[in-house]
PDB file of C-alpha atoms in Angstrom:
ATOM      1  CA  GLY A   1    -126.836 -63.945  53.762  1.00  0.00           C
ATOM      2  CA  ALA A   2    -126.198 -65.796  57.397  1.00  0.00           C
ATOM      3  CA  GLY A   3    -123.400 -67.558  56.250  1.00  0.00           C
ATOM      4  CA  VAL A   4    -120.557 -68.189  54.002  1.00  0.00           C
ATOM      5  CA  SER A   5    -122.301 -69.490  50.418  1.00  0.00           C
ATOM      6  CA  GLN A   6    -120.389 -71.692  48.019  1.00  0.00           C
ATOM      7  CA  SER A   7    -121.458 -72.369  44.510  1.00  0.00           C
ATOM      8  CA  PRO A   8    -122.016 -74.854  43.264  1.00  0.00           C
ATOM      9  CA  ARG A   9    -121.945 -77.633  45.221  1.00  0.00           C
ATOM     10  CA  TYR A  10    -121.197 -80.236  42.948  1.00  0.00           C
ATOM     11  CA  LYS A  11    -118.963 -80.240  39.746  1.00  0.00           C
ATOM     12  CA  VAL A  12    -118.373 -82.573  37.755  1.00  0.00           C
ATOM     13  CA  ALA A  13    -115.665 -81.947  34.776  1.00  0.00           C
ATOM     14  CA  LYS A  14    -114.523 -83.965  32.478  1.00  0.00           C
ATOM     15  CA  ARG A  15    -110.464 -83.935  32.433  1.00  0.00           C
ATOM     16  CA  GLY A  16    -109.167 -80.893  30.784  1.00  0.00           C
ATOM     17  CA  GLN A  17    -112.290 -78.508  30.943  1.00  0.00           C
ATOM     18  CA  ASP A  18    -111.765 -74.627  32.829  1.00  0.00           C
ATOM     19  CA  VAL A  19    -114.168 -75.059  36.109  1.00  0.00           C
ATOM     20  CA  ALA A  20    -114.751 -71.469  38.502  1.00  0.00           C
ATOM     21  CA  LEU A  21    -115.908 -72.038  41.670  1.00  0.00           C
ATOM     22  CA  ARG A  22    -117.752 -68.922  43.774  1.00  0.00           C
ATOM     23  CA  CYS A  23    -117.262 -67.823  47.167  1.00  0.00           C
ATOM     24  CA  ASP A  24    -119.359 -65.489  48.621  1.00  0.00           C
ATOM     25  CA  PRO A  25    -118.121 -64.816  52.315  1.00  0.00           C
ATOM     26  CA  ILE A  26    -120.187 -63.002  55.209  1.00  0.00           C
ATOM     27  CA  SER A  27    -121.102 -59.376  54.471  1.00  0.00           C
ATOM     28  CA  GLY A  28    -118.544 -57.367  55.835  1.00  0.00           C
ATOM     29  CA  HIS A  29    -115.547 -60.052  56.548  1.00  0.00           C
ATOM     30  CA  VAL A  30    -112.132 -58.789  55.392  1.00  0.00           C
ATOM     31  CA  SER A  31    -110.200 -61.870  55.260  1.00  0.00           C
ATOM     32  CA  LEU A  32    -110.866 -64.747  52.956  1.00  0.00           C
ATOM     33  CA  PHE A  33    -109.743 -68.084  52.355  1.00  0.00           C
ATOM     34  CA  TRP A  34    -109.424 -70.976  50.499  1.00  0.00           C
ATOM     35  CA  TYR A  35    -108.819 -74.455  51.367  1.00  0.00           C
ATOM     36  CA  GLN A  36    -108.201 -78.326  49.404  1.00  0.00           C
ATOM     37  CA  GLN A  37    -109.656 -81.321  51.252  1.00  0.00           C
ATOM     38  CA  ALA A  38    -109.144 -84.515  49.738  1.00  0.00           C
ATOM     39  CA  LEU A  39    -110.743 -87.634  50.740  1.00  0.00           C
ATOM     40  CA  GLY A  40    -110.258 -87.927  54.647  1.00  0.00           C
ATOM     41  CA  GLN A  41    -107.863 -85.879  54.840  1.00  0.00           C
ATOM     42  CA  GLY A  42    -107.924 -82.183  56.763  1.00  0.00           C
ATOM     43  CA  PRO A  43    -108.386 -79.055  54.896  1.00  0.00           C
ATOM     44  CA  GLU A  44    -104.989 -77.815  53.151  1.00  0.00           C
ATOM     45  CA  PHE A  45    -104.259 -73.718  52.365  1.00  0.00           C
ATOM     46  CA  LEU A  46    -104.550 -72.556  49.541  1.00  0.00           C
ATOM     47  CA  THR A  47    -104.988 -69.422  49.352  1.00  0.00           C
ATOM     48  CA  TYR A  48    -105.576 -66.030  51.238  1.00  0.00           C
ATOM     49  CA  PHE A  49    -107.298 -62.476  50.830  1.00  0.00           C
ATOM     50  CA  GLN A  50    -107.332 -59.369  52.676  1.00  0.00           C
ATOM     51  CA  ASN A  51    -109.727 -57.186  51.124  1.00  0.00           C
ATOM     52  CA  GLU A  52    -109.439 -57.159  47.688  1.00  0.00           C
ATOM     53  CA  ALA A  53    -104.920 -58.042  47.838  1.00  0.00           C
ATOM     54  CA  GLN A  54    -104.134 -61.642  47.435  1.00  0.00           C
ATOM     55  CA  LEU A  55    -101.812 -61.806  50.232  1.00  0.00           C
ATOM     56  CA  ASP A  56    -100.926 -65.200  50.110  1.00  0.00           C
ATOM     57  CA  LYS A  57    -101.137 -67.878  47.226  1.00  0.00           C
ATOM     58  CA  SER A  58     -98.191 -69.783  48.196  1.00  0.00           C
ATOM     59  CA  GLY A  59    -101.074 -73.056  48.467  1.00  0.00           C
ATOM     60  CA  LEU A  60    -101.641 -73.322  45.027  1.00  0.00           C
ATOM     61  CA  PRO A  61    -100.574 -76.343  43.570  1.00  0.00           C
ATOM     62  CA  SER A  62     -99.748 -75.659  40.249  1.00  0.00           C
ATOM     63  CA  ASP A  63    -100.026 -72.409  37.711  1.00  0.00           C
ATOM     64  CA  ARG A  64    -103.065 -73.888  36.480  1.00  0.00           C
ATOM     65  CA  PHE A  65    -104.893 -72.501  39.789  1.00  0.00           C
ATOM     66  CA  PHE A  66    -106.015 -68.824  40.065  1.00  0.00           C
ATOM     67  CA  ALA A  67    -107.875 -67.021  42.399  1.00  0.00           C
ATOM     68  CA  GLU A  68    -109.650 -63.365  42.609  1.00  0.00           C
ATOM     69  CA  ARG A  69    -111.600 -61.123  44.671  1.00  0.00           C
ATOM     70  CA  PRO A  70    -111.277 -58.263  42.632  1.00  0.00           C
ATOM     71  CA  GLU A  71    -114.130 -56.340  44.720  1.00  0.00           C
ATOM     72  CA  GLY A  72    -113.164 -57.164  48.426  1.00  0.00           C
ATOM     73  CA  SER A  73    -116.315 -59.777  48.444  1.00  0.00           C
ATOM     74  CA  VAL A  74    -117.258 -61.966  46.543  1.00  0.00           C
ATOM     75  CA  SER A  75    -114.349 -64.718  45.169  1.00  0.00           C
ATOM     76  CA  THR A  76    -113.683 -66.873  42.419  1.00  0.00           C
ATOM     77  CA  LEU A  77    -111.591 -70.169  42.500  1.00  0.00           C
ATOM     78  CA  LYS A  78    -110.246 -70.887  38.968  1.00  0.00           C
ATOM     79  CA  ILE A  79    -109.190 -74.276  38.011  1.00  0.00           C
ATOM     80  CA  GLN A  80    -107.811 -74.500  33.998  1.00  0.00           C
ATOM     81  CA  ARG A  81    -107.268 -77.289  32.257  1.00  0.00           C
ATOM     82  CA  THR A  82    -108.694 -79.186  34.971  1.00  0.00           C
ATOM     83  CA  GLN A  83    -107.004 -83.017  36.285  1.00  0.00           C
ATOM     84  CA  GLN A  84    -107.769 -86.134  37.919  1.00  0.00           C
ATOM     85  CA  GLU A  85    -106.066 -84.986  41.317  1.00  0.00           C
ATOM     86  CA  ASP A  86    -108.026 -81.803  40.928  1.00  0.00           C
ATOM     87  CA  SER A  87    -110.612 -83.745  42.245  1.00  0.00           C
ATOM     88  CA  ALA A  88    -111.553 -82.484  46.158  1.00  0.00           C
ATOM     89  CA  VAL A  89    -113.555 -80.428  48.153  1.00  0.00           C
ATOM     90  CA  TYR A  90    -113.179 -76.682  47.575  1.00  0.00           C
ATOM     91  CA  LEU A  91    -113.896 -74.859  51.275  1.00  0.00           C
ATOM     92  CA  CYS A  92    -114.123 -71.084  51.750  1.00  0.00           C
ATOM     93  CA  ALA A  93    -113.668 -69.763  54.699  1.00  0.00           C
ATOM     94  CA  SER A  94    -113.427 -65.645  55.918  1.00  0.00           C
ATOM     95  CA  SER A  95    -113.239 -63.889  58.717  1.00  0.00           C
ATOM     96  CA  PRO A  96    -114.250 -60.114  60.301  1.00  0.00           C
ATOM     97  CA  ARG A  97    -110.477 -59.724  61.182  1.00  0.00           C
ATOM     98  CA  GLN A  98    -107.508 -58.815  59.908  1.00  0.00           C
ATOM     99  CA  THR A  99    -105.164 -60.782  61.972  1.00  0.00           C
ATOM    100  CA  THR A 100    -105.711 -64.338  60.469  1.00  0.00           C
ATOM    101  CA  ASN A 101    -105.015 -66.811  62.611  1.00  0.00           C
ATOM    102  CA  GLU A 102    -108.264 -66.802  64.490  1.00  0.00           C
ATOM    103  CA  LYS A 103    -111.762 -68.418  64.000  1.00  0.00           C
ATOM    104  CA  LEU A 104    -113.025 -68.753  61.183  1.00  0.00           C
ATOM    105  CA  PHE A 105    -116.315 -69.272  59.157  1.00  0.00           C
ATOM    106  CA  PHE A 106    -116.569 -71.995  56.616  1.00  0.00           C
ATOM    107  CA  GLY A 107    -118.770 -73.022  53.696  1.00  0.00           C
ATOM    108  CA  SER A 108    -120.609 -75.867  52.805  1.00  0.00           C
ATOM    109  CA  GLY A 109    -117.682 -76.287  49.992  1.00  0.00           C
ATOM    110  CA  THR A 110    -117.869 -77.112  46.682  1.00  0.00           C
ATOM    111  CA  GLN A 111    -117.186 -80.847  45.697  1.00  0.00           C
ATOM    112  CA  LEU A 112    -114.954 -81.233  42.505  1.00  0.00           C
ATOM    113  CA  SER A 113    -115.072 -84.526  40.179  1.00  0.00           C
ATOM    114  CA  VAL A 114    -112.534 -84.899  37.398  1.00  0.00           C
ATOM    115  CA  LEU A 115    -113.579 -87.343  35.287  1.00  0.00           C
TER     116      LEU A 115
ATOM    117  CA  SER B   1     -98.466 -80.464  54.655  1.00  0.00           C
ATOM    118  CA  GLN B   2    -100.362 -81.146  57.508  1.00  0.00           C
ATOM    119  CA  GLN B   3     -98.778 -80.044  60.712  1.00  0.00           C
ATOM    120  CA  GLY B   4    -101.193 -81.720  62.906  1.00  0.00           C
ATOM    121  CA  GLU B   5    -101.285 -85.399  64.065  1.00  0.00           C
ATOM    122  CA  GLU B   6    -104.362 -86.277  65.651  1.00  0.00           C
ATOM    123  CA  ASP B   7    -105.405 -89.924  67.730  1.00  0.00           C
ATOM    124  CA  PRO B   8    -106.939 -91.458  67.048  1.00  0.00           C
ATOM    125  CA  GLN B   9    -108.123 -91.804  63.494  1.00  0.00           C
ATOM    126  CA  ALA B  10    -111.441 -93.259  64.073  1.00  0.00           C
ATOM    127  CA  LEU B  11    -113.218 -93.639  67.592  1.00  0.00           C
ATOM    128  CA  SER B  12    -116.248 -95.515  68.197  1.00  0.00           C
ATOM    129  CA  ILE B  13    -118.305 -95.070  71.193  1.00  0.00           C
ATOM    130  CA  GLN B  14    -121.938 -95.195  72.988  1.00  0.00           C
ATOM    131  CA  GLU B  15    -123.603 -92.106  73.722  1.00  0.00           C
ATOM    132  CA  GLY B  16    -123.002 -90.456  77.199  1.00  0.00           C
ATOM    133  CA  GLU B  17    -119.490 -91.774  77.205  1.00  0.00           C
ATOM    134  CA  ASN B  18    -116.833 -89.977  76.819  1.00  0.00           C
ATOM    135  CA  ALA B  19    -114.693 -89.172  73.617  1.00  0.00           C
ATOM    136  CA  THR B  20    -110.569 -87.831  73.760  1.00  0.00           C
ATOM    137  CA  MET B  21    -108.989 -86.906  70.954  1.00  0.00           C
ATOM    138  CA  ASN B  22    -105.397 -85.684  70.683  1.00  0.00           C
ATOM    139  CA  CYS B  23    -104.039 -83.825  68.010  1.00  0.00           C
ATOM    140  CA  SER B  24     -99.782 -83.162  68.325  1.00  0.00           C
ATOM    141  CA  TYR B  25     -98.017 -80.049  66.266  1.00  0.00           C
ATOM    142  CA  LYS B  26     -94.311 -78.957  65.084  1.00  0.00           C
ATOM    143  CA  THR B  27     -93.836 -75.631  65.126  1.00  0.00           C
ATOM    144  CA  SER B  28     -94.640 -72.558  67.876  1.00  0.00           C
ATOM    145  CA  ILE B  29     -97.943 -71.519  67.767  1.00  0.00           C
ATOM    146  CA  ASN B  30     -99.699 -68.463  68.893  1.00  0.00           C
ATOM    147  CA  ASN B  31    -102.579 -70.686  69.462  1.00  0.00           C
ATOM    148  CA  LEU B  32    -104.662 -74.091  68.397  1.00  0.00           C
ATOM    149  CA  GLN B  33    -108.323 -74.277  67.402  1.00  0.00           C
ATOM    150  CA  TRP B  34    -110.502 -77.211  67.302  1.00  0.00           C
ATOM    151  CA  TYR B  35    -113.412 -77.841  64.350  1.00  0.00           C
ATOM    152  CA  ARG B  36    -116.041 -79.761  64.141  1.00  0.00           C
ATOM    153  CA  GLN B  37    -116.913 -80.937  60.883  1.00  0.00           C
ATOM    154  CA  ASN B  38    -120.045 -82.879  59.342  1.00  0.00           C
ATOM    155  CA  SER B  39    -120.448 -85.268  56.884  1.00  0.00           C
ATOM    156  CA  GLY B  40    -120.576 -83.537  53.308  1.00  0.00           C
ATOM    157  CA  ARG B  41    -120.454 -80.133  54.852  1.00  0.00           C
ATOM    158  CA  GLY B  42    -117.632 -77.114  56.265  1.00  0.00           C
ATOM    159  CA  LEU B  43    -115.678 -76.910  59.237  1.00  0.00           C
ATOM    160  CA  VAL B  44    -117.497 -75.566  62.511  1.00  0.00           C
ATOM    161  CA  HIS B  45    -115.291 -73.590  65.039  1.00  0.00           C
ATOM    162  CA  LEU B  46    -115.774 -75.142  68.460  1.00  0.00           C
ATOM    163  CA  ILE B  47    -113.237 -73.736  70.348  1.00  0.00           C
ATOM    164  CA  LEU B  48    -109.573 -71.762  70.577  1.00  0.00           C
ATOM    165  CA  ILE B  49    -106.845 -71.956  73.157  1.00  0.00           C
ATOM    166  CA  ARG B  50    -104.214 -69.506  73.419  1.00  0.00           C
ATOM    167  CA  SER B  51    -100.439 -70.444  73.515  1.00  0.00           C
ATOM    168  CA  ASN B  52    -100.056 -69.608  77.382  1.00  0.00           C
ATOM    169  CA  GLU B  53    -103.243 -71.095  78.388  1.00  0.00           C
ATOM    170  CA  ARG B  54    -103.188 -74.585  79.268  1.00  0.00           C
ATOM    171  CA  GLU B  55    -107.178 -75.442  80.033  1.00  0.00           C
ATOM    172  CA  LYS B  56    -110.306 -74.282  78.535  1.00  0.00           C
ATOM    173  CA  HIS B  57    -113.883 -75.601  79.112  1.00  0.00           C
ATOM    174  CA  SER B  58    -116.898 -74.396  76.527  1.00  0.00           C
ATOM    175  CA  GLY B  59    -120.232 -76.514  77.723  1.00  0.00           C
ATOM    176  CA  ARG B  60    -119.492 -80.104  77.237  1.00  0.00           C
ATOM    177  CA  LEU B  61    -115.689 -79.518  75.609  1.00  0.00           C
ATOM    178  CA  ARG B  62    -112.516 -79.529  77.531  1.00  0.00           C
ATOM    179  CA  VAL B  63    -109.498 -78.890  75.600  1.00  0.00           C
ATOM    180  CA  THR B  64    -105.793 -78.601  77.119  1.00  0.00           C
ATOM    181  CA  LEU B  65    -102.445 -77.492  75.325  1.00  0.00           C
ATOM    182  CA  ASP B  66     -99.354 -78.696  76.835  1.00  0.00           C
ATOM    183  CA  THR B  67     -96.693 -76.448  74.252  1.00  0.00           C
ATOM    184  CA  SER B  68     -93.603 -78.271  75.958  1.00  0.00           C
ATOM    185  CA  LYS B  69     -95.122 -81.614  73.935  1.00  0.00           C
ATOM    186  CA  LYS B  70     -96.390 -79.602  71.620  1.00  0.00           C
ATOM    187  CA  SER B  71     -99.693 -81.486  72.347  1.00  0.00           C
ATOM    188  CA  SER B  72    -103.573 -80.660  72.730  1.00  0.00           C
ATOM    189  CA  SER B  73    -106.460 -82.831  73.533  1.00  0.00           C
ATOM    190  CA  LEU B  74    -110.532 -82.335  73.103  1.00  0.00           C
ATOM    191  CA  LEU B  75    -112.663 -83.968  75.349  1.00  0.00           C
ATOM    192  CA  ILE B  76    -116.219 -84.566  74.849  1.00  0.00           C
ATOM    193  CA  THR B  77    -118.230 -85.378  77.879  1.00  0.00           C
ATOM    194  CA  ALA B  78    -121.546 -87.102  77.980  1.00  0.00           C
ATOM    195  CA  SER B  79    -121.503 -87.950  74.155  1.00  0.00           C
ATOM    196  CA  ARG B  80    -124.623 -87.772  72.244  1.00  0.00           C
ATOM    197  CA  ALA B  81    -125.635 -89.164  68.562  1.00  0.00           C
ATOM    198  CA  ALA B  82    -125.052 -85.708  67.020  1.00  0.00           C
ATOM    199  CA  ASP B  83    -121.525 -85.499  67.967  1.00  0.00           C
ATOM    200  CA  THR B  84    -121.269 -87.827  65.656  1.00  0.00           C
ATOM    201  CA  ALA B  85    -118.662 -85.961  63.313  1.00  0.00           C
ATOM    202  CA  SER B  86    -115.227 -85.614  62.100  1.00  0.00           C
ATOM    203  CA  TYR B  87    -113.000 -83.623  64.497  1.00  0.00           C
ATOM    204  CA  PHE B  88    -109.853 -81.386  63.555  1.00  0.00           C
ATOM    205  CA  CYS B  89    -107.235 -79.756  65.487  1.00  0.00           C
ATOM    206  CA  ALA B  90    -105.763 -76.214  63.539  1.00  0.00           C
ATOM    207  CA  THR B  91    -102.817 -74.328  64.549  1.00  0.00           C
ATOM    208  CA  ASP B  92    -101.358 -71.138  62.984  1.00  0.00           C
ATOM    209  CA  ASN B  93     -97.540 -72.043  62.462  1.00  0.00           C
ATOM    210  CA  GLY B  94     -96.799 -68.882  65.250  1.00  0.00           C
ATOM    211  CA  SER B  95     -98.133 -66.058  62.752  1.00  0.00           C
ATOM    212  CA  SER B  96    -100.801 -63.933  63.357  1.00  0.00           C
ATOM    213  CA  ASN B  97    -101.148 -62.764  59.995  1.00  0.00           C
ATOM    214  CA  THR B  98     -99.844 -65.246  57.348  1.00  0.00           C
ATOM    215  CA  GLY B  99    -103.911 -65.975  56.981  1.00  0.00           C
ATOM    216  CA  LYS B 100    -102.390 -69.829  57.087  1.00  0.00           C
ATOM    217  CA  LEU B 101    -104.098 -72.511  59.609  1.00  0.00           C
ATOM    218  CA  ILE B 102    -102.366 -75.894  59.146  1.00  0.00           C
ATOM    219  CA  PHE B 103    -105.497 -78.342  59.914  1.00  0.00           C
ATOM    220  CA  GLY B 104    -104.433 -81.793  61.276  1.00  0.00           C
ATOM    221  CA  GLN B 105    -105.977 -85.108  59.712  1.00  0.00           C
ATOM    222  CA  GLY B 106    -108.374 -85.008  61.849  1.00  0.00           C
ATOM    223  CA  THR B 107    -110.472 -87.775  64.262  1.00  0.00           C
ATOM    224  CA  THR B 108    -113.981 -89.316  62.901  1.00  0.00           C
ATOM    225  CA  LEU B 109    -116.039 -89.575  65.740  1.00  0.00           C
ATOM    226  CA  GLN B 110    -119.168 -92.667  65.941  1.00  0.00           C
ATOM    227  CA  VAL B 111    -121.073 -92.227  68.608  1.00  0.00           C
ATOM    228  CA  LYS B 112    -123.854 -94.619  68.747  1.00  0.00           C
ATOM    229  CA  PRO B 113    -127.386 -94.100  70.307  1.00  0.00           C
TER     230      PRO B 113
END
């Protein structure tokens, strides 16, 4: 595809439910990132992959959050036993480079609402 | 935690006017970037300025960087209604390989036609 694709676009979950959010990065992009954006705030870093290797997961807020990229392309962010404070937009971004401090290409995000 | 502080939080101007947004950060950096986010959409990269640069232009955008004050400004000249969006600065915390960009809280710009 032409850009970073995320699905679903919207997700409503009941508290305690598990959710899985999918990201299809731009083909060939080495680096993949997950960010969490609360309403009215800037994105906050969650985790980073270089190919299939998860090199930084320091931003994951708890052990209920888990991310994977098993074949170095598509990535899934899983949140177990969702809580109301997990409600946010989850943004995926990718970059063609291994040096990761330059231009990122973002998807439109998954808006998660936990009731 | 957010590294960047952006100012103002909200800005409303008339079409044709210039818009200036400011960003301050706390640590050393390799570069600073500005992104735009339309409502309900992802972020779009606008411009990157390296730590050894003081000013950069791209179309109607002008970015300045003052590393001694740890601050940057984004100027949009001759604004258009389509410029209505939120604008974020992002820094790399001085490392090129941590994978972590740190975003400010953003400035919401409204351009009235």
